[in-house]
PDB file of C-alpha atoms in Angstrom:
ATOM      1  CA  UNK B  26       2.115  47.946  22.533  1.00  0.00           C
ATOM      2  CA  UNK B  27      -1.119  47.764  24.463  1.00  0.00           C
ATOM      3  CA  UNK B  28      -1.886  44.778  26.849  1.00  0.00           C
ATOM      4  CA  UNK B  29      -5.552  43.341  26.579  1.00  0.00           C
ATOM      5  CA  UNK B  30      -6.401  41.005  29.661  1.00  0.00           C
ATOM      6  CA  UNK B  31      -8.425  38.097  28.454  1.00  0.00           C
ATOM      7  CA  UNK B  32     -11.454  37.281  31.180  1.00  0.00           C
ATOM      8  CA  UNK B  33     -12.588  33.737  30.919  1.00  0.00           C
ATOM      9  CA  UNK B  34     -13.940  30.936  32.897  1.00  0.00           C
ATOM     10  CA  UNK B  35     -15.165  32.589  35.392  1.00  0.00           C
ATOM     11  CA  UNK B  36     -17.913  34.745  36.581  1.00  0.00           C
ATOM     12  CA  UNK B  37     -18.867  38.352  36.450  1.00  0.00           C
ATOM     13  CA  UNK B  38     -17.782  39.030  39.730  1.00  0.00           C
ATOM     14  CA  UNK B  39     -14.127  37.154  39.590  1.00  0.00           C
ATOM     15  CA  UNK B  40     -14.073  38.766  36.268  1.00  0.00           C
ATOM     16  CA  UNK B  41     -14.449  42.552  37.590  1.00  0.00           C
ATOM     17  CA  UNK B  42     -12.255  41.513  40.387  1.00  0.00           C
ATOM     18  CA  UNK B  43      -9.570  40.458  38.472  1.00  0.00           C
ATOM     19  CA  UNK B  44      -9.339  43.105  36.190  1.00  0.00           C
ATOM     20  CA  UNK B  45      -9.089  45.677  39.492  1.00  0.00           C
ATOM     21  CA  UNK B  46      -6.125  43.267  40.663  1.00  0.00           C
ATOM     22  CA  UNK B  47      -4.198  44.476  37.486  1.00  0.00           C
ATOM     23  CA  UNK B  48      -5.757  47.514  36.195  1.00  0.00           C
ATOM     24  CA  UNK B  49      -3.001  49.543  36.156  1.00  0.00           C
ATOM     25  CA  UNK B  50      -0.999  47.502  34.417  1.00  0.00           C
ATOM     26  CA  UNK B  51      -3.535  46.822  31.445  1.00  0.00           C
ATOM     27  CA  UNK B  52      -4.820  48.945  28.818  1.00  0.00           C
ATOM     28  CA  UNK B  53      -7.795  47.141  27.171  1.00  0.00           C
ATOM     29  CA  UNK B  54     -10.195  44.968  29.126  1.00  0.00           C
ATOM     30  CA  UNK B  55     -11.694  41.949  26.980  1.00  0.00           C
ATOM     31  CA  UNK B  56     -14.791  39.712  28.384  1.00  0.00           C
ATOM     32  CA  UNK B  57     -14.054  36.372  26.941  1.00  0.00           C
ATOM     33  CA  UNK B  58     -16.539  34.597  24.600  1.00  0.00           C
ATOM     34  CA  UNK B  59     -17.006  31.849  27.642  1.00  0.00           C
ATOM     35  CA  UNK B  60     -17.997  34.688  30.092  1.00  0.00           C
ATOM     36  CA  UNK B  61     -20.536  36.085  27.143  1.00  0.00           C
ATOM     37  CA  UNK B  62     -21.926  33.103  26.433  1.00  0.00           C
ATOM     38  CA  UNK B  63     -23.191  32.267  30.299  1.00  0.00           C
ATOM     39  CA  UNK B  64     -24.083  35.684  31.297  1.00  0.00           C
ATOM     40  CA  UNK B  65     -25.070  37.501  28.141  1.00  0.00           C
ATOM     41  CA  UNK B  66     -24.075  40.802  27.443  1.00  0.00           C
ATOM     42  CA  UNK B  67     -24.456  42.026  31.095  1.00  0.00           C
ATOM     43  CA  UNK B  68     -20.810  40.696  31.330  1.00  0.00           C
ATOM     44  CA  UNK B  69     -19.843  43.737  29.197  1.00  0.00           C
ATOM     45  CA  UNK B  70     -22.402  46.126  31.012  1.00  0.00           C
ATOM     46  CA  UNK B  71     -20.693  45.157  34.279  1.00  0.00           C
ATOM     47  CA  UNK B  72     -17.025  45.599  32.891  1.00  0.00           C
ATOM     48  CA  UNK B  73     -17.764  49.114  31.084  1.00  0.00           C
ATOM     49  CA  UNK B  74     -19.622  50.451  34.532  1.00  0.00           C
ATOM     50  CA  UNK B  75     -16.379  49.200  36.436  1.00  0.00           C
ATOM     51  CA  UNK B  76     -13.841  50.544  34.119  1.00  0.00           C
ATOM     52  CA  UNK B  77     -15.340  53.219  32.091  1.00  0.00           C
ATOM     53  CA  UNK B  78     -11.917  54.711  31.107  1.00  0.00           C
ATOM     54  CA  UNK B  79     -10.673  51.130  30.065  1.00  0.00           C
ATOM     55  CA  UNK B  80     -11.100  49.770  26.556  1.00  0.00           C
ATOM     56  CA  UNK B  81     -13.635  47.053  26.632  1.00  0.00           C
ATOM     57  CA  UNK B  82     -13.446  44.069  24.364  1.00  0.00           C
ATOM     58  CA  UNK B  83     -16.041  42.123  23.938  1.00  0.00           C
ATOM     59  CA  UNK B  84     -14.937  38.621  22.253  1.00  0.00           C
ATOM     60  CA  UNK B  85     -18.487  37.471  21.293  1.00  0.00           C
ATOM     61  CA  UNK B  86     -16.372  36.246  17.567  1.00  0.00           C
ATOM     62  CA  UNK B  87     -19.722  36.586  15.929  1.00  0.00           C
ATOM     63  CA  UNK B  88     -20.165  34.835  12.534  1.00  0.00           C
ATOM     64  CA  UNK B  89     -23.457  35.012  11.919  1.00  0.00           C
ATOM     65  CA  UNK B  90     -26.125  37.410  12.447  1.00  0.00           C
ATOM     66  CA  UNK B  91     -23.719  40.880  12.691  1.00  0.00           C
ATOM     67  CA  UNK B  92     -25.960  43.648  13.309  1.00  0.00           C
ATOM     68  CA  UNK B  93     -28.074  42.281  15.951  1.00  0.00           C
ATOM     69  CA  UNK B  94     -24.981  40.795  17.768  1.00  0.00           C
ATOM     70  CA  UNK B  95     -23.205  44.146  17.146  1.00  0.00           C
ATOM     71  CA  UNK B  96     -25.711  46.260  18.140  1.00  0.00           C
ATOM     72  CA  UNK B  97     -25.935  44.363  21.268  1.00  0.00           C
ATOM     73  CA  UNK B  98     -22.174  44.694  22.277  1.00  0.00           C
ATOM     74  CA  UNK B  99     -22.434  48.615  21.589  1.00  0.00           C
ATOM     75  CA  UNK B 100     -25.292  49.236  23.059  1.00  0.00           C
ATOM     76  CA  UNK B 101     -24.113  46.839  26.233  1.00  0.00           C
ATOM     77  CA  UNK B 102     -20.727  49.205  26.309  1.00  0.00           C
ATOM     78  CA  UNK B 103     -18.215  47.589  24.535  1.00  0.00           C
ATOM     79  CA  UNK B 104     -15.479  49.610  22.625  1.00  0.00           C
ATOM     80  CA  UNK B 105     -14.405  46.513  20.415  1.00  0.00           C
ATOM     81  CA  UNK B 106     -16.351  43.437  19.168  1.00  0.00           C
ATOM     82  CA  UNK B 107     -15.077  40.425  17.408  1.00  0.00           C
ATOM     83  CA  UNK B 108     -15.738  38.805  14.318  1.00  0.00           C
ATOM     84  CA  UNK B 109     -14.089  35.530  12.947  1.00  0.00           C
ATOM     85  CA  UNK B 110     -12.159  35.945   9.528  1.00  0.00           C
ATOM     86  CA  UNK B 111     -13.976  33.152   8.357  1.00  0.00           C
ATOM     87  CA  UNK B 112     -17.222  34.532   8.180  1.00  0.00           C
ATOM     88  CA  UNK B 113     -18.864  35.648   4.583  1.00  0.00           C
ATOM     89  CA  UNK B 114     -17.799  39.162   3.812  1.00  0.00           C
ATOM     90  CA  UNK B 115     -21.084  40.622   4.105  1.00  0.00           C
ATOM     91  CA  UNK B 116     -20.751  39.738   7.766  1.00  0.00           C
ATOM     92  CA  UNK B 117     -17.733  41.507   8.216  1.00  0.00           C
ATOM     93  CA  UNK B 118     -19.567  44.710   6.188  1.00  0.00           C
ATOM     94  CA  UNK B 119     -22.283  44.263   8.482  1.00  0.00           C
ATOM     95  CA  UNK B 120     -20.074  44.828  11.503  1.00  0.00           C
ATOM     96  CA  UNK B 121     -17.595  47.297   9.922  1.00  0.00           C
ATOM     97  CA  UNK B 122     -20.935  49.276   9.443  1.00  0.00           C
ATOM     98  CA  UNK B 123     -22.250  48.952  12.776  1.00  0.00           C
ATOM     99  CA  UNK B 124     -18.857  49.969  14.453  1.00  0.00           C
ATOM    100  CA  UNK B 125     -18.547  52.915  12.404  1.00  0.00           C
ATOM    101  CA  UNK B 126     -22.330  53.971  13.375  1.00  0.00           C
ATOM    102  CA  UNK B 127     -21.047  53.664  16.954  1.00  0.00           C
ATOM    103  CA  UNK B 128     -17.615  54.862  17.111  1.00  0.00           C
ATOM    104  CA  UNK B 129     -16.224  52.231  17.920  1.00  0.00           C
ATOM    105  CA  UNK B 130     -13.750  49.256  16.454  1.00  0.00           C
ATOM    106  CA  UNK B 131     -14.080  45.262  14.732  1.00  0.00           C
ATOM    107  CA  UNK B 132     -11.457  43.043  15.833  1.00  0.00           C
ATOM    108  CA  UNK B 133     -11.408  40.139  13.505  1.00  0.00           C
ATOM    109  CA  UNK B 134     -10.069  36.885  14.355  1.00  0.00           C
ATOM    110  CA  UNK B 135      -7.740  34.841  11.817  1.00  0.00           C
ATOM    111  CA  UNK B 136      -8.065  31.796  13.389  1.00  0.00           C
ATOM    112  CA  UNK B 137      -8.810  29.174  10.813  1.00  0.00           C
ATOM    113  CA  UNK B 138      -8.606  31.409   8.389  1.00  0.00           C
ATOM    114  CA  UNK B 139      -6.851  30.630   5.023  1.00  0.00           C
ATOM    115  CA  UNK B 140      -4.190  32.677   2.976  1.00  0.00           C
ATOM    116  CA  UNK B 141      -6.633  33.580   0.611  1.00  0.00           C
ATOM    117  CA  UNK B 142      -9.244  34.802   2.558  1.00  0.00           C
ATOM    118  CA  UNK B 143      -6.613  36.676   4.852  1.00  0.00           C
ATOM    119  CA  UNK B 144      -6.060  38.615   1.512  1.00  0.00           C
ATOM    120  CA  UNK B 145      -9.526  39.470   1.138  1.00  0.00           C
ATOM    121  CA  UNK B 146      -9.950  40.583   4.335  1.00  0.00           C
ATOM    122  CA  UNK B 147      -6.766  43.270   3.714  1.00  0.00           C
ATOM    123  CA  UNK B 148      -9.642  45.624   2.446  1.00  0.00           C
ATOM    124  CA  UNK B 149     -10.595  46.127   5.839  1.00  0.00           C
ATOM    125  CA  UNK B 150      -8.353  49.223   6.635  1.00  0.00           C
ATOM    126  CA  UNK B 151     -10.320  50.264   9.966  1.00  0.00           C
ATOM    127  CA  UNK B 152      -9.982  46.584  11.989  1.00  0.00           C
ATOM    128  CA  UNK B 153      -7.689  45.143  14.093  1.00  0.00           C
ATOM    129  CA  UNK B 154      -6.025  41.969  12.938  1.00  0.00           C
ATOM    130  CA  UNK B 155      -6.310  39.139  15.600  1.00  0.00           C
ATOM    131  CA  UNK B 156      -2.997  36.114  15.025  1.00  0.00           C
ATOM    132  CA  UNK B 157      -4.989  33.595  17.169  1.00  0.00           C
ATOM    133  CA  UNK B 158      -3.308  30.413  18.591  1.00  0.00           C
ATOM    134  CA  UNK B 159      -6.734  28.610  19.965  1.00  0.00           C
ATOM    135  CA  UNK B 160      -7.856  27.250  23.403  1.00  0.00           C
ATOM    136  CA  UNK B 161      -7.893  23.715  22.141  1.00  0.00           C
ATOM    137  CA  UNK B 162      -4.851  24.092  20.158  1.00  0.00           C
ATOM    138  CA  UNK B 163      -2.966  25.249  23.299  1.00  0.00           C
ATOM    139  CA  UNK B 164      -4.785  22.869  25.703  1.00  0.00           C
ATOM    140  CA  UNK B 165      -4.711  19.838  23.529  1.00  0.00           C
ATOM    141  CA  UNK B 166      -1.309  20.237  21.508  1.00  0.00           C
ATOM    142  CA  UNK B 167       0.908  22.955  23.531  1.00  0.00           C
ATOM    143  CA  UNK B 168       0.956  26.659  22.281  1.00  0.00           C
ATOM    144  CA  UNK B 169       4.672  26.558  23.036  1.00  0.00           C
ATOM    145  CA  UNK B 170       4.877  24.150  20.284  1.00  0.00           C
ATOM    146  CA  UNK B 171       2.760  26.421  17.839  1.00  0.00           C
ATOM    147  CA  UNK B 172       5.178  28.791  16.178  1.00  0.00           C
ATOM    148  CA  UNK B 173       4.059  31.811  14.509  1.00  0.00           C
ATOM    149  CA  UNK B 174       5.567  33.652  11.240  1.00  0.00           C
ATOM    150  CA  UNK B 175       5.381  37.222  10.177  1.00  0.00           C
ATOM    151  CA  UNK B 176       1.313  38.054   9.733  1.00  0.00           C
ATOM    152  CA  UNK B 177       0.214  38.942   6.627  1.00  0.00           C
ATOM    153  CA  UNK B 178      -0.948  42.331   8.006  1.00  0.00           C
ATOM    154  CA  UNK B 179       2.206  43.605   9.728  1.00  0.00           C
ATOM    155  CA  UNK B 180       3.014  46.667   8.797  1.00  0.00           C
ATOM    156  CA  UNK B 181      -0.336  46.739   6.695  1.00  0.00           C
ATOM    157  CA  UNK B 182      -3.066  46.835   9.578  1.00  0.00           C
ATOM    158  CA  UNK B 183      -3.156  46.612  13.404  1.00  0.00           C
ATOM    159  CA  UNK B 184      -2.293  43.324  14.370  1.00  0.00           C
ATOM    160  CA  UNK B 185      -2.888  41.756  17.955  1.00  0.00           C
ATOM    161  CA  UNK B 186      -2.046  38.350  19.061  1.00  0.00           C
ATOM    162  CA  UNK B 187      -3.691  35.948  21.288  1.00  0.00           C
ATOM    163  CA  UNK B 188      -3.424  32.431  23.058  1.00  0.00           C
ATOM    164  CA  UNK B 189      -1.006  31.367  25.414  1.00  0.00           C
ATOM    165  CA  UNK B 190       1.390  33.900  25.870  1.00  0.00           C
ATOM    166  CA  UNK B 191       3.981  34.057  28.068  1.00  0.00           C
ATOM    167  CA  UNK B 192       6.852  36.933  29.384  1.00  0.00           C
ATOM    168  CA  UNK B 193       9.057  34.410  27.205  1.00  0.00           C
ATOM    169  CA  UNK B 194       7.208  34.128  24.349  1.00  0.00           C
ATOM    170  CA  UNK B 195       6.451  37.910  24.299  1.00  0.00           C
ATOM    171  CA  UNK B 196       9.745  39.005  23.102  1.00  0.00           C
ATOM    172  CA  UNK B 197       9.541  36.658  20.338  1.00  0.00           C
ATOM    173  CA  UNK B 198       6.410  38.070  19.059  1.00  0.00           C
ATOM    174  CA  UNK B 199       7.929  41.592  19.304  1.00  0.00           C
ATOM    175  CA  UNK B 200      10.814  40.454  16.944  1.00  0.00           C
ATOM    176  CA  UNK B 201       8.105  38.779  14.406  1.00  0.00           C
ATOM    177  CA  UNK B 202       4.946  39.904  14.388  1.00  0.00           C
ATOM    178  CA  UNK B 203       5.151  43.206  16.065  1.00  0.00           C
ATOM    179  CA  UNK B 204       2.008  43.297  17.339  1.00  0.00           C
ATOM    180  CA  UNK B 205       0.294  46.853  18.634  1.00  0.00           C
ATOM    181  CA  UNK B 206      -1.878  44.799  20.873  1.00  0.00           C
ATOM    182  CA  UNK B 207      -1.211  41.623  22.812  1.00  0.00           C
ATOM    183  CA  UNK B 208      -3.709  39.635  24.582  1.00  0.00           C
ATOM    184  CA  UNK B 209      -2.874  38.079  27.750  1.00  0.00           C
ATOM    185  CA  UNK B 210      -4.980  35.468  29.501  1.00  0.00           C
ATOM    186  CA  UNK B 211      -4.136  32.606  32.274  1.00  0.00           C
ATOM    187  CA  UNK B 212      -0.430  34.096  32.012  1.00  0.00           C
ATOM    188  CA  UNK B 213      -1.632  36.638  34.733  1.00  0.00           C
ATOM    189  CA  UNK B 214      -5.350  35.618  36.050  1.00  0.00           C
ATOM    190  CA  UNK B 215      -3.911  32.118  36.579  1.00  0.00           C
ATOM    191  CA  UNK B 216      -0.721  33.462  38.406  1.00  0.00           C
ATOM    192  CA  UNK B 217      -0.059  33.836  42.112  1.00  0.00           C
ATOM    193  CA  UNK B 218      -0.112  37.120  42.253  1.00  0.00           C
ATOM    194  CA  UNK B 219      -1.695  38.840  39.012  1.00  0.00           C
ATOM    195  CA  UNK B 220      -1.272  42.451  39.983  1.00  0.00           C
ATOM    196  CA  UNK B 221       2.655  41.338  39.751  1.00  0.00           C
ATOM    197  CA  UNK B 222       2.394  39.157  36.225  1.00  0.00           C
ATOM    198  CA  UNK B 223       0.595  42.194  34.884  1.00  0.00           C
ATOM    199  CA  UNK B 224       3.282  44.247  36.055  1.00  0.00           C
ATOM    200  CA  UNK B 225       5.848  42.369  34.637  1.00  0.00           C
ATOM    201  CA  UNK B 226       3.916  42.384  31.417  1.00  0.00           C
ATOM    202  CA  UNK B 227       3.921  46.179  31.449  1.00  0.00           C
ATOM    203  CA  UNK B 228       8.119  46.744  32.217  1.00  0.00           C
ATOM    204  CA  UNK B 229       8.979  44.323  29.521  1.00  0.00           C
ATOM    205  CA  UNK B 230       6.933  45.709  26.812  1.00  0.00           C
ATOM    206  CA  UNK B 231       8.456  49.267  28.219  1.00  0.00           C
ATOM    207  CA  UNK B 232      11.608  48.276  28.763  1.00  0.00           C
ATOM    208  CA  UNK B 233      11.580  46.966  24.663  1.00  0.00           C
ATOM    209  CA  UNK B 234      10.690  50.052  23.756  1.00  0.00           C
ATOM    210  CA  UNK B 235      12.796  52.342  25.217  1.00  0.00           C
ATOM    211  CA  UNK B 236      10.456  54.035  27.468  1.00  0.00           C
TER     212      UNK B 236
END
């Protein structure tokens, strides 16, 4: 299981600063839609030029409009973009496209997302499956409250989950989802000491698997 570290609310500079706090204890790097949308795809420039051996993840969660934001992501450095499962199918070929010009990978986000068009979106063999628990959701109702069921794509497709996990919760999701990616936010840049939540992180998800 790889650990993505979610960069939000914050800018470039915290954000390039954080992730060298905890580097070593994360394998994918993702600039978060907030720090996209203030400072533009620079955010991404900045994160690839700091951690070129890192997987960058650029959550831009485009819906509209693929190729140009695509392009944009790719060209600015980024090794993943994301798309929201809700978006027409032809948006989601437009990015699958663009990705596989590139060499690089679609994350696509569930949330919202209904059972029917989660079953459409199974065609997709190349993408990574995001189970999302959202920023409002967590902020306005409690993510510890949200449970989460097996994913429609586990065993079928990569699966990562995101929003609001915890060491706790982590083990949970092992158990359910079995996820190949986890995405960890405010869990470590909100901590006292991040280097040390990320580290924690790192020996449980090691620790579950043996190694």
């Amino acid at each position: 299981m790889k650990i993505q570290l979610a960069l939000d609310r914050m800018t470039i500079p915290e954000a390039v600063g954080m992730a060298g706090k905890v580097a070593q204890s994360v394998d994918w790097i993702e600039v978060g839609t907030s720090l996209i949308k203030e400072f533009g795809v620079d955010s991404v420039k900045e994160m690839k030029r700091a951690f070129p051996d890192k997987v960058i993840v650029a959550d831009i969660k485009t819906i509209d409009n693929a190729r140009y934001e695509f392009e944009l992501c790719f060209e600015a450095g980024a090794d993943v973009a994301t798309v929201m499962g809700v978006s027409p199918l032809v948006t989601i070929d437009a990015c699958m496209e663009v990705a596989g010009r590139y060499g690089r990978m679609v994350m696509i986000d569930l949330l919202n997302s209904s059972e029917e068009q989660q079953r459409e979106l199974l065609k997709y063999k190349d993408a990574i499956f995001c189970e999302h628990v959202s920023k409002d959701q967590q902020e306005e109702m409690g993510a510890k409250n949200q449970g989460r069921g097996c994913s429609t794509f586990s065993g079928e497709r990569m699966v990562a989950v995101a929003g609001g996990i915890t060491l706790s919760s982590l083990v949970q999701l092992q158990r359910t989802l079995k996820p190949e990616v986890v995405i960890v936010g405010s869990a470590i840049t909100k901590s006292k000491n991040p280097s040390e939540s990320a580290a924690q992180f790192k020996e449980l998800i090691l620790h579950r698997e043996g190694k």
